[in-house]
CSV table of C-alpha atoms in Angstrom, one decimal:
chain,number,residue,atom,x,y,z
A,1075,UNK,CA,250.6,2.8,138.9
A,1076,UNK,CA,254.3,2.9,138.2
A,1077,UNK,CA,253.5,-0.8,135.9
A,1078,UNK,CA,250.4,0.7,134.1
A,1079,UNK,CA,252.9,3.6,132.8
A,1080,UNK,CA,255.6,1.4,131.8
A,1081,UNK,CA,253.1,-0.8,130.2
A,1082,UNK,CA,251.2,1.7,128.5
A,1083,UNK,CA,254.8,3.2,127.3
A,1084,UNK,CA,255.8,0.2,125.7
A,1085,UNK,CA,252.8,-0.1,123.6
A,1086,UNK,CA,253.1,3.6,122.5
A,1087,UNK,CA,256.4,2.9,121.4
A,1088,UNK,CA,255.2,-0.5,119.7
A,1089,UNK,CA,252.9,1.7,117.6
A,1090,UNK,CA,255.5,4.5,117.3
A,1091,UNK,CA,257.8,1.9,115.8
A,1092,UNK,CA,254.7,0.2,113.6
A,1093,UNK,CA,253.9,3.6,111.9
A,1094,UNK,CA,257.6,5.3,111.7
A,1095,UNK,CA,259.3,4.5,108.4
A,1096,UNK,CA,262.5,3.0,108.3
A,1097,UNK,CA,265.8,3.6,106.6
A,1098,UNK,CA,267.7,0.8,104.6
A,1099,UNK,CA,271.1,0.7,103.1
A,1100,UNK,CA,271.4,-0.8,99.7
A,1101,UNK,CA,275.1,-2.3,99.5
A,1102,UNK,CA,276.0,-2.9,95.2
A,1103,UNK,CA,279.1,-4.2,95.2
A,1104,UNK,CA,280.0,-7.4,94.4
A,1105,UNK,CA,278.2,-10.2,95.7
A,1106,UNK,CA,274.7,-8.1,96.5
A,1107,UNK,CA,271.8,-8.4,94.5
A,1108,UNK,CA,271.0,-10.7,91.4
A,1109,UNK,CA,272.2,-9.9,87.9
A,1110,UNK,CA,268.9,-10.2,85.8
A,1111,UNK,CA,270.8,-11.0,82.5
A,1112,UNK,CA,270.1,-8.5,80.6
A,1113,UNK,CA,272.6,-5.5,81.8
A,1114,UNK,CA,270.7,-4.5,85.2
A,1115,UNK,CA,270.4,-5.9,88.8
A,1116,UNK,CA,268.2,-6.3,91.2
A,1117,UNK,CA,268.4,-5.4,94.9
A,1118,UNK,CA,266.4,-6.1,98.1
A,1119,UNK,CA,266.7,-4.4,101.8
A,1120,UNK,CA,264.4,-4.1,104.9
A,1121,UNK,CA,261.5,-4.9,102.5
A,1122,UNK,CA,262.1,-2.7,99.6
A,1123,UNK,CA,262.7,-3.9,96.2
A,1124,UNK,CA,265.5,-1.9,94.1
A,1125,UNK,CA,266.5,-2.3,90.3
A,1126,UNK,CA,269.4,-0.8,88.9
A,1127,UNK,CA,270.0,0.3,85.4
A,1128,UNK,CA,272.2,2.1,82.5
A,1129,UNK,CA,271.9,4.5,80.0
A,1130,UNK,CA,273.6,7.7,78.6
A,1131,UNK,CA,272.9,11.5,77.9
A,1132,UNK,CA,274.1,14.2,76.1
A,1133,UNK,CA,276.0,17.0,77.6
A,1134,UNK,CA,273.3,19.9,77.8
A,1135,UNK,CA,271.4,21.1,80.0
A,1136,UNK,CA,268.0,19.9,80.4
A,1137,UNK,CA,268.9,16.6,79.1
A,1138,UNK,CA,267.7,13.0,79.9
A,1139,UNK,CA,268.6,9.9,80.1
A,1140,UNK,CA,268.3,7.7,77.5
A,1141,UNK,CA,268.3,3.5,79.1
A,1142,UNK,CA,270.4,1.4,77.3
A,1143,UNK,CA,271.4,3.5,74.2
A,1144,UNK,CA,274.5,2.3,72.5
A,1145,UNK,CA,274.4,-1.2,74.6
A,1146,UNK,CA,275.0,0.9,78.0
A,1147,UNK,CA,274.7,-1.7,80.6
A,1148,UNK,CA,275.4,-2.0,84.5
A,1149,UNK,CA,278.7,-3.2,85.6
A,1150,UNK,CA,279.4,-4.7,89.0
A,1151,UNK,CA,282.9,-4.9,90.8
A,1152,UNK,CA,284.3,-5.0,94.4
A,1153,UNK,CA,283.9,-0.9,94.3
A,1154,UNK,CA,280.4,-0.7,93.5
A,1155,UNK,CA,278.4,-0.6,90.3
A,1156,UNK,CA,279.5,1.3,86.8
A,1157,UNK,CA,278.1,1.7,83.6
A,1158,UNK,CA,279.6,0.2,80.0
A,1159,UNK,CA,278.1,0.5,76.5
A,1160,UNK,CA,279.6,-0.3,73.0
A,1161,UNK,CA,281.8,3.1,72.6
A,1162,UNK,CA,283.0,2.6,76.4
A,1163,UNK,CA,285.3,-0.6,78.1
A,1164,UNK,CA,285.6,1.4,81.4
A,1165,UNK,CA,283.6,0.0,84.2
A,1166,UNK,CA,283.2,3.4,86.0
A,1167,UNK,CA,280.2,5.7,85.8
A,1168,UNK,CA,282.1,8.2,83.6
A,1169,UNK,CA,282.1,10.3,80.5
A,1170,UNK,CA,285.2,8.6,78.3
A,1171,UNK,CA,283.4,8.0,74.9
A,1172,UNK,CA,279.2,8.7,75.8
A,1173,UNK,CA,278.2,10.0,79.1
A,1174,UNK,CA,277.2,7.4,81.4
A,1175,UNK,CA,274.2,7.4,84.0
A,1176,UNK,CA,272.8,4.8,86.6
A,1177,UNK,CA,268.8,4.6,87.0
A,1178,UNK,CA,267.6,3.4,90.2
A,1179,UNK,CA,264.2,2.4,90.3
A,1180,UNK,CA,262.5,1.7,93.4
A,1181,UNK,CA,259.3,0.0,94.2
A,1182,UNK,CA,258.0,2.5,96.7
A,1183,UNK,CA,258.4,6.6,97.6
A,1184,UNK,CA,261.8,6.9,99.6
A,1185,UNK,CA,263.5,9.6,100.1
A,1186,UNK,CA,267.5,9.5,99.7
A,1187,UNK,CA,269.4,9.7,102.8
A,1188,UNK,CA,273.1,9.1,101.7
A,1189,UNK,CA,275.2,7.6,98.9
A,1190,UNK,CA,278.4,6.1,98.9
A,1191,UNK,CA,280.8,6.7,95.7
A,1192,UNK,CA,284.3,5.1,94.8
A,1193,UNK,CA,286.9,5.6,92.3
A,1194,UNK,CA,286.6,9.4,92.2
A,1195,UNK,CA,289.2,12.1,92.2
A,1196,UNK,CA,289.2,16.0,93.5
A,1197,UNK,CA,288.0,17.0,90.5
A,1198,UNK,CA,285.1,14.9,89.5
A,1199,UNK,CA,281.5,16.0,89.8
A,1200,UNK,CA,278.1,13.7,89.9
A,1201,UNK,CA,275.2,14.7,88.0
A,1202,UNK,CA,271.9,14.2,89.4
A,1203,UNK,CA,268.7,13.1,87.6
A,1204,UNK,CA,265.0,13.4,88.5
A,1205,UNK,CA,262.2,12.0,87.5
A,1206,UNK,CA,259.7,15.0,85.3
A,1207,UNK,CA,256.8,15.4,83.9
A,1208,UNK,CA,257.1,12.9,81.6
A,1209,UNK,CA,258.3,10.3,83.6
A,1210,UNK,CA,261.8,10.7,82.3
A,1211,UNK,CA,264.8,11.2,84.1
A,1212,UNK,CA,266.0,14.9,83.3
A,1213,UNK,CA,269.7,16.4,84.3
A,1214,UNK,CA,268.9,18.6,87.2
A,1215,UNK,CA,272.7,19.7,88.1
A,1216,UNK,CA,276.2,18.6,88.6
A,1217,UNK,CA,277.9,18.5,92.3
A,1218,UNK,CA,281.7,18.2,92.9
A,1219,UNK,CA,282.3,15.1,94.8
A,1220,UNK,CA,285.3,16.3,96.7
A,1221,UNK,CA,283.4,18.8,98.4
A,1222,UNK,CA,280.6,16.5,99.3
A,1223,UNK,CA,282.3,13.8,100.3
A,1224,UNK,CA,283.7,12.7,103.4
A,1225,UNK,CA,286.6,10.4,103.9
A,1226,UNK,CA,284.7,7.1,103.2
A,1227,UNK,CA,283.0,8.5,100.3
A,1228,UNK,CA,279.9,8.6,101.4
A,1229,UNK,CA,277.5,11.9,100.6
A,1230,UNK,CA,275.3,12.8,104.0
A,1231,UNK,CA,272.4,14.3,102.4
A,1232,UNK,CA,271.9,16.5,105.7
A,1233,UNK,CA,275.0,17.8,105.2
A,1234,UNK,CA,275.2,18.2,101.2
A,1235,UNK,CA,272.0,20.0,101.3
A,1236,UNK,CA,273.5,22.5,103.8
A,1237,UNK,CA,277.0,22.9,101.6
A,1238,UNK,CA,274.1,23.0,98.1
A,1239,UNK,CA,270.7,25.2,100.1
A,1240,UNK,CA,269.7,25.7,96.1
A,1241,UNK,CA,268.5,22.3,96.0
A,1242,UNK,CA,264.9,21.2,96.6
A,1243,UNK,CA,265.2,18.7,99.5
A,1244,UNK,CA,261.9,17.6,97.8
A,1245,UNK,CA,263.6,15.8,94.4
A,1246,UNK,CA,264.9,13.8,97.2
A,1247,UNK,CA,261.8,11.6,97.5
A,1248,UNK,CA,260.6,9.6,95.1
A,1249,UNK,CA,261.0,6.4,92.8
A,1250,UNK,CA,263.0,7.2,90.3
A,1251,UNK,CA,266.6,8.7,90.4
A,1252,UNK,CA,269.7,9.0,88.1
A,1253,UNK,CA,273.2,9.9,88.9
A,1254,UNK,CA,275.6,10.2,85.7
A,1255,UNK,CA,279.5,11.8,84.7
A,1256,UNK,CA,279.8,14.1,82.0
A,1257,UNK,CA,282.6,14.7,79.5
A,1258,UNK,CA,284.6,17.5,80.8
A,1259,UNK,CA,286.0,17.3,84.6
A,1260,UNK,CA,285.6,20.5,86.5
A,1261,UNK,CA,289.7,21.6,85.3
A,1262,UNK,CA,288.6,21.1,82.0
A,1263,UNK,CA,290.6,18.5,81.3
A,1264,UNK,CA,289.7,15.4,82.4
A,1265,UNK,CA,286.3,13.2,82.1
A,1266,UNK,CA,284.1,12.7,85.8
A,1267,UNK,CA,283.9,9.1,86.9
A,1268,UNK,CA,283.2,7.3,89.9
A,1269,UNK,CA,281.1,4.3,91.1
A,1270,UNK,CA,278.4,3.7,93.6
A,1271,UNK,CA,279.0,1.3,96.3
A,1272,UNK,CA,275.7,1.9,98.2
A,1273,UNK,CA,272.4,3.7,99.2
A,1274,UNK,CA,270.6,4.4,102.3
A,1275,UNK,CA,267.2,5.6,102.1
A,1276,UNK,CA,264.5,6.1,104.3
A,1277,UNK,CA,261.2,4.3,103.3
A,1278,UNK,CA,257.7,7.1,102.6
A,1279,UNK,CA,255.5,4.4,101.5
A,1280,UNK,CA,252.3,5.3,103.8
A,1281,UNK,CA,251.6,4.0,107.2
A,1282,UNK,CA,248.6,2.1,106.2
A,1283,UNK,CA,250.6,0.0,103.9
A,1284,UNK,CA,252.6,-1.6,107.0
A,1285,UNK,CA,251.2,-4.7,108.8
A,1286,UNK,CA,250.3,-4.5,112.3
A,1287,UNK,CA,250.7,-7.4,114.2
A,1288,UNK,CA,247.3,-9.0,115.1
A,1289,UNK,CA,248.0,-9.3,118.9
A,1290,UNK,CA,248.6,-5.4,119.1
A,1291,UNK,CA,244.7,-4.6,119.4
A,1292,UNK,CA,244.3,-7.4,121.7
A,1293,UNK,CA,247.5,-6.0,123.7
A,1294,UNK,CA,246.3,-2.7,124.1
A,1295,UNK,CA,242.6,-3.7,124.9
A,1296,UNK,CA,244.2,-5.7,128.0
A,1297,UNK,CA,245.6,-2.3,129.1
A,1298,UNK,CA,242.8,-0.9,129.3
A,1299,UNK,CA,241.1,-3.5,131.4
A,1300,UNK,CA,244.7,-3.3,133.6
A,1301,UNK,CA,243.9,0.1,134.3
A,1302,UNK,CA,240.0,-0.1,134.8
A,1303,UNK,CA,240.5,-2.6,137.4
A,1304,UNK,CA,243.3,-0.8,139.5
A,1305,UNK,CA,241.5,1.9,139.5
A,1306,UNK,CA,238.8,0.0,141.0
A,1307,UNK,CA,241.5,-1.7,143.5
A,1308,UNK,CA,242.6,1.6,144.6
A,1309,UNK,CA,238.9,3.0,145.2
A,1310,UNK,CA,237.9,-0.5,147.8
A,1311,UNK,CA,241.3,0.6,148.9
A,1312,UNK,CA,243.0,-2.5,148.2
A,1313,UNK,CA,246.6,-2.7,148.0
C-alpha cells in the first residue's frame, strides 16, 4: 500500500501547510509600499497588511511615544525608512534635535523574526517599544546594534535573544511595535541613528482564520474510500 501512504502523506502535509503560519519579509525601501500622504506608508506581504509611522519620545525611562509630535513624519530612501519632524532635516531614525521612533502597526498578531537596519555605526543603539496597558507604545530598553548585527545588518531574533536572555521573547508577538534613537550614543558623544530597510515576521493570526481549499474535504474523503477498497482487494486476494 506503498500509494495509500504516499497519498495519505501528501494530504497530511497539505493540512500541515494549511494550519502552519507563515513568515513574510516586509522590504521599506524605496519603491515598496504606498505613501498615504500624510507622513506614513503602507505595506503589504504574504497577506498581511502593515502601516508605518513616526513620532518622538523623551529621553527617560518609561517613556512613550508620542505619533506625529512636532510634524515627525516617515521618510523613505534607497536605505530604508527614517523619521523627520520640524526640529530635524535628517532622514535617519536618530536623536539630532527630538528623539525619533518608527510605529509599526500591523493588522494581525505576528511575532518578529528579524529586522534589517542601515546607516548605523559601532556605537549606535536601537530602542525598543511595546505596546502596554494603555495601548501605548512604552520604551522597554536600548540594544547596541553592532553587537546585534551581522554583516548585512540584519538582527536574527534567535540569535539577539541568546546575546540579550533578559528579554521576554513574548513582547515579540503582537501588533504594535516601535523602534526609536535617543540623544546620547553609547560614547557619550554622539546621537544613535540608523534606518530600517525591512522586516520579517512570522504570521500568529489563528488557524481558523486561514481558508481551506474546498476540494481538501472532498480529497481526503477519496482516501479513505482508496483505502477501504484495497483493503477489500487484498482480502478476495486480488492483486
Amino acid at each position: 500500500m506503498r500509494t495509500l501512504r504516499t497519498l495519505t502523506a501528501a494530504a497530511a502535509a497539505a493540512c500541515l501547510s494549511i494550519g502552519t503560519a507563515g513568515a513574510a519579509t516586509f522590504h521599506l525601501s524605496t519603491g515598496n509600499g504606498v505613501d498615504n500622504g500624510n507622513g506614513t506608508l503602507s505595506f503589504s506581504a504574504d497577506g498581511i497588511s502593515l502601516a508605518v509611522s513616526a513620532g518622538l519620545f523623551d529621553d527617560v525611562p518609561g517613556a512613550v511615544i508620542v505619533p506625529g509630535a512636532d510634524g515627525a513624519v516617515v521618510t523613505q530612501t534607497g536605505a530604508g525608512l527614517g523619521v523627520t519632524d520640524n526640529n530635524d532635516t535628517s532622514s535617519d531614525v536618530d536623536g539630532i534635535g527630538d528623539n525619533d521612533a518608527l510605529i509599526f502597526a500591523f493588522d494581525r498578531l505576528v511575532k518578529i523574526e528579524g529586522i534589517w537596519f542601515s546607516n548605523f555605526d559601532l556605537d549606535d543603539d536601537v530602542d525598543f517599544f511595546f505596546e502596554n496597558a494603555d495601548g501605548d507604545l512604552e520604551r522597554h530598553s536600548s540594544y547596541l546594534l553592532s553587537l546585534a548585527l551581522d554583516l548585512d545588518g540584519f538582527l536574527d531574533v534567535s540569535v539577539f535573544l541568546g546575546l540579550f536572555p533578559t528579554l521576554d521573547p513574548n513582547l515579540l508577538i503582537g501588533t504594535l511595535f516601535g523602534f526609536g534613537a535617543d540623544d546620547d550614543g553609547i560614547l557619550g558623544l554622539l546621537a544613535d541613528n540608523f534606518k530600517i530597510k525591512a522586516i520579517k515576521v512570522k504570521d500568529l493570526s489563528p488557524p481558523g482564520e486561514i481558508p481551506v481549499p474546498a476540494a481538501l474535504p472532498l480529497f481526503l474523503s477519496g482516501l479513505a474510500g482508496f483505502g477501504v477498497a484495497a483493503r477489500r482487494r487484498k482480502a478476495q486476494g486480488a492483486p
